[in-house]
Structure formats: C-alpha cells, structure tokens
C-alpha cells in the first residue's frame, strides 16, 4: 500500500509499510563496522618524559617491554612535539596545529582569544571520533587536560570531556597532574568518583592500567571482532614524583655518580644505537641563568646524596610505566591479537626544569614565586620520605637535562630539549621489519602526523563534517611511507612552534629558534641551526646566514597568522579569566554528604582573600568526660561485651554513648591544606603549609555548641591570620600562616570528613578519614575581598599555570 502523505515518522525507511506487520517488510539502519582485519590501535603518551629516558633511546632504566616494542617496530629519532602538554595532546588527537585547535597554552587559563580557547571547537574532530565512526570501540584512560579547569566541576560545559569527544569510556584525571597515592579527583566517564579514602597499596599508574585491561577484556567478552582504540595517557612522569617502595628499592644507590656521568653514558648508548649520525656532539650543560646546571662535582656531599634520591624515584616511575606497558601488551597477546595491534609510545614534551636548581620536597610551594626570604619553599623533610605518599617532590633541573640528553633546555622551550621526544611504533603484521633495517628513522616528523598516519594504516575514511560544520583539515601528514621505508623522504617539510614567546620554525633541515625575549614578547632574538649537521643545536649560525634568518622569520610570521597564533600571549593576558568565573567566588552552603568539591571551584573561595567558614551543628554532645573506663574501646579489635555501642577510639564502658567527634571540614592534602575537627572532646584547627603542619587546640567544645566559625584574614607577606570562634565567643588564634596559593590546596573541600589525601598525616594514621559522628547541618564558605596586591597575584598564578601542565 502507499503510505498517505500526512503520515509521520516513516521518512527514510527503506522497507515496506502496510497496515499489519505480516504485510510489511522490515528494514534496519546499517551499523558502522570496521574493515575486516582492521588493526587495533594503542597510543601510550607519557607526561614530561625526555628523549633519553627509555632503553630504546639510551636510558639505563630497566624498560624491557619498550625494548620489546622497539625490537619489532620503528623508532622515530627526529620526532617533534610541542613544548607543553595540552597543546601536544590537542595536536595528537586532532592532527591540527595546536593554536588552530585552540590550545596555544595549557588548559589552565582563559585569555579570550581564538588560539587560546582551551576547549575543542565544534568543527574540530578527534581521532577517536573518526575511529568510532569507522567501527572502532574507543577507550581513554589517564590524563586528559583538554578541558578548561573552570569546566571540570559539575555543571560546567562538558563539550571537551573525553566521552563527548569520541571515547566510549574514560577513566582518569581531567587535571594536568595528580598525586599517585591520593588523587584529588578521578573521573569515570562523565562523573567524578566519590571516594573518601583510597585502599591500602593504591598507586595511580596501577589503577589506570587495571581499568585499561578491564576495558579490553570487557570488549572481547562481548565483541570478538570489533577493533579497538586505546588512548593511555599516563599521569607519570609529571610531578609530584612518587613511586612504590619496591620500585624505588631497585634503583637505590644507582645515581650516586651524578648527572654529568649519566649524560655521557646515555649519549654513548644513543650513538651505539645509531640514533644520531657519527660525529654528533652532545650539547654542553645548560649555562643560561634560570636554566643553568652546575657540575656534579661542584655540589656538596649532602646535595649529591639528596639529589640522587630524586633521580632514584624518577627511574622507579619510568620502570612502573614500562610495567604498565607490559601488562597492556600481555593482555592483548592473551587475546591473540598482538601481531595485529599498532602500538605507539611517545611523550607530550621534553623533560622539565620545574624542580629548580635544588629540587623540591614541597612541590606546590616551588611554584609560588614569592619575593620573601621567609617563604616556606623547600621544607627540609627526611630524605627517606622522598618519593613517598607523604611528600610531593621533583628533581633538580640537572636531571631534567639528563632526561633530554643530548639536547639543550627543557619543557616549555622551543629548543630540542623541549620538543624532541622518544617515539616507538610497532605493528608486526602490518609493518614487518627487514633484516637489514635497524628500525631507526631520522626523517623529520611532528605530533600532528600521528592521526593521519594511523587512519591511513587502519584504512579509515575521514568525515568531512562534524555537527553539520565543515571540519578543520589536518595540518599533519601521512608518514606511513617512512615507517615502511627508511629511505623515504618526509612530507612534513616545515613547522612553526610558539609557546608563550618561545618560538621556532623548521624548514628543510634549518631551524630558527628563540627563547622568550623578556619584556617584549614580539622581539625574538633569533638563533639559526643547520640540524642536518648539528642536530643538538650547538652552533648558532645566524650571523653567517642573515638572509636565511630573514626568510624563516618571515615564514614564521606567515605561519603564525595561518595557524591562529596571534595575538602573542603576554603574562597579563595569561592571568585573565572570563568574567563569568566571578560566580565561583560567591558564598556556598555545603551539606554533609556532598561529594568533595572540585579543586578549582574550591580554590576560588579562599585564594588570596579573606574568608569565613561557618559550621552549623545540631548541638554538640561531648559524651562522658574522660572517655570511659575498663580499657575497652568500642568497635576496637577484641570487641567488648554486650551493650557496647560501637564508637570512637578510646570509647568507654557498658552503656556509655561516645561523644560527637570527627572532621567538620577539610580542604587539601599532604601538599597543603587546613582542617577543623573534634577529638577527645576538643576542637582543633590545623594548617598544612606545603608539608609543614601547625595546629591549635581551641579547647573543649561545649555541650550544645551550635556554630563554629573560622575566619581567615590576609596578613602581610602572603600570610593568613586565623581566628576560631564557638557560638560567637573567641576560642583560639593561629596567626601568620603561609597562604595556600597557586595549585594548593590540591584536593577540594570536604564536609564531615577529611577525604582522599590527608591534611594531617598524624590524624589520618590515628583515625583514618575520621568522619564526623554528630549532627552536622551544613558548612558555609563566605569569601571576602582579595587582599594580595594584583601584581603578586598575577606572578603567582602565572607560575601555577605552567606548573599545572
């Protein structure tokens, strides 16, 4: 029969419609499916790992699984990325140059310009979106850092969250860094994981690997033939450096010879592996102020001992990453699919100098560049704690230059130390290596080449529209030819670089480079290198070839306009935030049971300002004075007798009801924070100043107390003066406490519990998260005026934005 013209809902149906199903012909929409035999794809991205940190690129660190990949695959010895994290990840996942993708900086700013949008636009499609449309299952675990920090909170725009950008499942940290023992917030798909305390033995790299393995196992239990794309973006090696004791023990004592000796050994290994042509010289130690590295022999015995400890932890973390790679490879091998899986291993940028000249045991304090000789800076904790959950540390920049062997400079700079990183690709079934092929490719390649190359290898068609808009075309090129043939020429012949004034331009073997010029971001002091004969960028030939400098400088300018680089970002612009963010500093009333507030939201309530915390109780009950008798602790091991009410440590005897106690409010973790709690009937307020803990006992909390208030007032030299009141009456003061600024407190605000990382280690070891047992009605934060001079705020926030990468 003919469907009448006024019928609705049948548009596009390709079967036949009649009045009954018996007289109709069904039809089903065609489902997308991959080409039979399509390879699986695994892309493993490491954070802040330099060129020489794995065995296939010269390292002494034990990396048998990466050695295994390199033995069956290819190594790109001339692979470049961007100098910072978010731009590299955007370029990798889109094939589009970073500014054009909207990521001219890390996703911890919001200057309000097109190249610094710091969110993926609707006309920018991602590799997982393309692969999913081509029939792939898509999974992401680990660090994302492609959503502005202001949009990580519930209610924020989620258009740039992983599952909105092509991934079927996601588990990890949306932030640029995290604690490895006490992550401040993890996200599963589209929701924060609500957890008070991580289990004993928890380690983030292991957790991420567990989730990745489970995704693959789950897929194969349901879909035996569907290819998968796994994007595993490690939080390692970003600081704070933390590792498991068993991994650290493996490297104890192995770095006592120092960074000069280690650079020599790594470079010798690189030459032996033919990563550089014969005659290449390693760059000397960085000597420029702010980048300089002293001779190891010039350090004191105490410095050498402590500095070596930092590197032991770093090596342990690299080892842990390799173990993770091994677990992924083993899982795929158990599924019988390793030969037909493309595995890529690389880093987002070079090794970092963020630990400064001396390294740090107080990670977030290192980024608050406060012009005060009494600022907390590096708290001199016991060296045995370096790498443990109790500290946030980073190594001195001398080890950063070892990481970047044989190059100059670090993450953030456009020189090779910031942008040349290891790259290994293995696909035994699709890219078998000839017997005479050592697997090394020295052709120029760039991070934007990865997406088009993988899509070519996987034979996936690239859509031309997204959400009805023409998509941005790739800036990268298909590099599959040089993967197959070591003599093939690179089609990527020129490439700009720009990051907060650090510039570069590559064309046909020439590199024009400039560090940030200082006050005027648009007056570069160009240096010129012929990297065909000088791959380590030692010999500046700008004076010899002024016409080449002019040619490449003009080309940089043209490329900058073509890739949305202008306006060049200045320090003041980096500090700018959109006006709508002012709403994040309005008073907020938090009910007990509310999941821990997100970090950035929490920081807006206290940063650089006066603030008041009002805790509403239903009437405090202190219990019996003295805490009970007979030695029985209700709920303790060994039980107690009939009639005991489970309760707090130190309990009491039969029939005794323990008093209300526990944490009223907590904000932060071992890297910095504060908390208010009741224990043994006493009210206590404590401040953790980047690892240095101070507390004040405000005395017994009276029976029936209903309001406890903490008032913070900005004091000179970036301090706070705290006053504690109970029902309006002064109870205690804690004066001259160092303000928590920049990235601290890292963990957000918790009400009625000290969730995740402990503000006070001593309290956590005694009482755990110490959930409040009494009647807690709400906690209200009332932010006051900012009391720190704007210039100081700008300087500190700028450093924090770099630290967040």
mmCIF file of N, CA and C in Angstrom, residues 404-446:
data_model
loop_
_atom_site.group_PDB
_atom_site.id
_atom_site.type_symbol
_atom_site.label_atom_id
_atom_site.label_comp_id
_atom_site.label_asym_id
_atom_site.label_seq_id
_atom_site.Cartn_x
_atom_site.Cartn_y
_atom_site.Cartn_z
ATOM 1 N N UNK A 404 66.750 14.954 28.799
ATOM 2 C CA UNK A 404 66.723 15.476 27.439
ATOM 3 C C UNK A 404 68.029 15.245 26.674
ATOM 4 N N UNK A 405 68.890 14.402 27.187
ATOM 5 C CA UNK A 405 70.138 14.059 26.503
ATOM 6 C C UNK A 405 69.857 13.704 25.039
ATOM 7 N N UNK A 406 70.591 14.288 24.093
ATOM 8 C CA UNK A 406 71.798 15.129 24.216
ATOM 9 C C UNK A 406 71.520 16.605 23.969
ATOM 10 N N UNK A 407 70.301 17.053 24.256
ATOM 11 C CA UNK A 407 69.864 18.376 23.809
ATOM 12 C C UNK A 407 69.996 19.440 24.897
ATOM 13 N N UNK A 408 69.684 20.672 24.511
ATOM 14 C CA UNK A 408 69.671 21.825 25.405
ATOM 15 C C UNK A 408 68.239 22.139 25.826
ATOM 16 N N UNK A 409 68.129 22.747 27.005
ATOM 17 C CA UNK A 409 66.869 23.301 27.522
ATOM 18 C C UNK A 409 65.835 22.222 27.844
ATOM 19 N N UNK A 410 64.589 22.661 28.083
ATOM 20 C CA UNK A 410 63.618 21.803 28.748
ATOM 21 C C UNK A 410 62.213 22.016 28.181
ATOM 22 N N UNK A 411 61.306 21.289 28.774
ATOM 23 C CA UNK A 411 59.872 21.530 28.561
ATOM 24 C C UNK A 411 59.592 23.030 28.637
ATOM 25 N N UNK A 412 58.751 23.504 27.717
ATOM 26 C CA UNK A 412 58.390 24.917 27.692
ATOM 27 C C UNK A 412 59.187 25.721 26.689
ATOM 28 N N UNK A 413 60.406 25.256 26.338
ATOM 29 C CA UNK A 413 61.227 25.961 25.377
ATOM 30 C C UNK A 413 61.125 25.294 24.000
ATOM 31 N N UNK A 414 61.387 26.069 22.950
ATOM 32 C CA UNK A 414 61.261 25.560 21.587
ATOM 33 C C UNK A 414 62.505 24.833 21.104
ATOM 34 N N UNK A 415 63.588 24.865 21.880
ATOM 35 C CA UNK A 415 64.778 24.103 21.528
ATOM 36 C C UNK A 415 64.490 22.607 21.676
ATOM 37 N N UNK A 416 65.407 21.775 21.168
ATOM 38 C CA UNK A 416 65.138 20.343 21.069
ATOM 39 C C UNK A 416 64.833 19.701 22.425
ATOM 40 N N UNK A 417 65.453 20.206 23.500
ATOM 41 C CA UNK A 417 65.167 19.639 24.811
ATOM 42 C C UNK A 417 63.705 19.718 25.185
ATOM 43 N N UNK A 418 63.001 20.713 24.649
ATOM 44 C CA UNK A 418 61.582 20.861 24.951
ATOM 45 C C UNK A 418 60.669 20.121 24.007
ATOM 46 N N UNK A 419 61.143 19.819 22.775
ATOM 47 C CA UNK A 419 60.211 19.341 21.747
ATOM 48 C C UNK A 419 60.603 18.035 21.068
ATOM 49 N N UNK A 420 61.833 17.530 21.266
ATOM 50 C CA UNK A 420 62.190 16.232 20.688
ATOM 51 C C UNK A 420 62.040 15.165 21.757
ATOM 52 N N UNK A 421 61.237 14.165 21.483
ATOM 53 C CA UNK A 421 60.874 13.158 22.472
ATOM 54 C C UNK A 421 60.953 11.773 21.834
ATOM 55 N N UNK A 422 60.984 10.725 22.660
ATOM 56 C CA UNK A 422 61.031 9.373 22.101
ATOM 57 C C UNK A 422 59.738 9.020 21.380
ATOM 58 N N UNK A 423 59.860 8.202 20.357
ATOM 59 C CA UNK A 423 58.694 7.723 19.618
ATOM 60 C C UNK A 423 58.991 6.315 19.118
ATOM 61 N N UNK A 424 58.158 5.371 19.545
ATOM 62 C CA UNK A 424 58.277 3.981 19.120
ATOM 63 C C UNK A 424 56.931 3.541 18.567
ATOM 64 N N UNK A 425 56.939 2.876 17.423
ATOM 65 C CA UNK A 425 55.710 2.325 16.846
ATOM 66 C C UNK A 425 55.975 0.890 16.410
ATOM 67 N N UNK A 426 55.074 -0.004 16.826
ATOM 68 C CA UNK A 426 55.189 -1.410 16.463
ATOM 69 C C UNK A 426 53.869 -1.920 15.902
ATOM 70 N N UNK A 427 53.960 -2.643 14.787
ATOM 71 C CA UNK A 427 52.804 -3.333 14.205
ATOM 72 C C UNK A 427 53.354 -4.530 13.424
ATOM 73 N N UNK A 428 53.602 -5.637 14.112
ATOM 74 C CA UNK A 428 54.277 -6.771 13.463
ATOM 75 C C UNK A 428 53.602 -7.254 12.191
ATOM 76 N N UNK A 429 52.268 -7.327 12.167
ATOM 77 C CA UNK A 429 51.580 -7.855 10.990
ATOM 78 C C UNK A 429 51.570 -6.869 9.836
ATOM 79 N N UNK A 430 51.533 -5.580 10.126
ATOM 80 C CA UNK A 430 51.382 -4.593 9.075
ATOM 81 C C UNK A 430 52.639 -3.869 8.686
ATOM 82 N N UNK A 431 53.625 -3.824 9.607
ATOM 83 C CA UNK A 431 54.886 -3.133 9.329
ATOM 84 C C UNK A 431 56.059 -4.030 9.730
ATOM 85 N N UNK A 432 56.192 -5.201 9.074
ATOM 86 C CA UNK A 432 57.325 -6.068 9.409
ATOM 87 C C UNK A 432 58.635 -5.409 8.985
ATOM 88 N N UNK A 433 59.665 -5.619 9.796
ATOM 89 C CA UNK A 433 60.951 -5.006 9.521
ATOM 90 C C UNK A 433 61.857 -5.953 8.758
ATOM 91 N N UNK A 434 62.541 -5.418 7.765
ATOM 92 C CA UNK A 434 63.501 -6.216 7.027
ATOM 93 C C UNK A 434 64.737 -6.519 7.852
ATOM 94 N N UNK A 435 65.467 -7.539 7.457
ATOM 95 C CA UNK A 435 66.629 -7.984 8.222
ATOM 96 C C UNK A 435 67.733 -6.931 8.260
ATOM 97 N N UNK A 436 67.788 -6.059 7.262
ATOM 98 C CA UNK A 436 68.826 -5.034 7.209
ATOM 99 C C UNK A 436 68.369 -3.694 7.792
ATOM 100 N N UNK A 437 67.166 -3.671 8.307
ATOM 101 C CA UNK A 437 66.570 -2.424 8.816
ATOM 102 C C UNK A 437 66.727 -2.379 10.329
ATOM 103 N N UNK A 438 67.445 -1.385 10.856
ATOM 104 C CA UNK A 438 67.606 -1.261 12.309
ATOM 105 C C UNK A 438 66.420 -0.589 12.987
ATOM 106 N N UNK A 439 65.432 -0.183 12.198
ATOM 107 C CA UNK A 439 64.213 0.384 12.760
ATOM 108 C C UNK A 439 64.290 1.867 13.063
ATOM 109 N N UNK A 440 65.444 2.506 12.863
ATOM 110 C CA UNK A 440 65.591 3.926 13.170
ATOM 111 C C UNK A 440 65.245 4.747 11.934
ATOM 112 N N UNK A 441 64.405 5.760 12.144
ATOM 113 C CA UNK A 441 64.055 6.700 11.079
ATOM 114 C C UNK A 441 64.480 8.092 11.529
ATOM 115 N N UNK A 442 65.302 8.757 10.724
ATOM 116 C CA UNK A 442 65.789 10.080 11.126
ATOM 117 C C UNK A 442 65.099 11.217 10.389
ATOM 118 N N UNK A 443 64.029 10.909 9.634
ATOM 119 C CA UNK A 443 63.285 11.961 8.946
ATOM 120 C C UNK A 443 62.490 12.795 9.946
ATOM 121 N N UNK A 444 62.287 14.058 9.616
ATOM 122 C CA UNK A 444 61.506 14.947 10.472
ATOM 123 C C UNK A 444 60.046 14.467 10.535
ATOM 124 N N UNK A 445 59.500 14.422 11.726
ATOM 125 C CA UNK A 445 58.078 14.113 11.923
ATOM 126 C C UNK A 445 57.569 14.979 13.060
ATOM 127 N N UNK A 446 56.264 15.237 13.037
ATOM 128 C CA UNK A 446 55.668 16.140 14.024
ATOM 129 C C UNK A 446 54.409 15.488 14.593
#
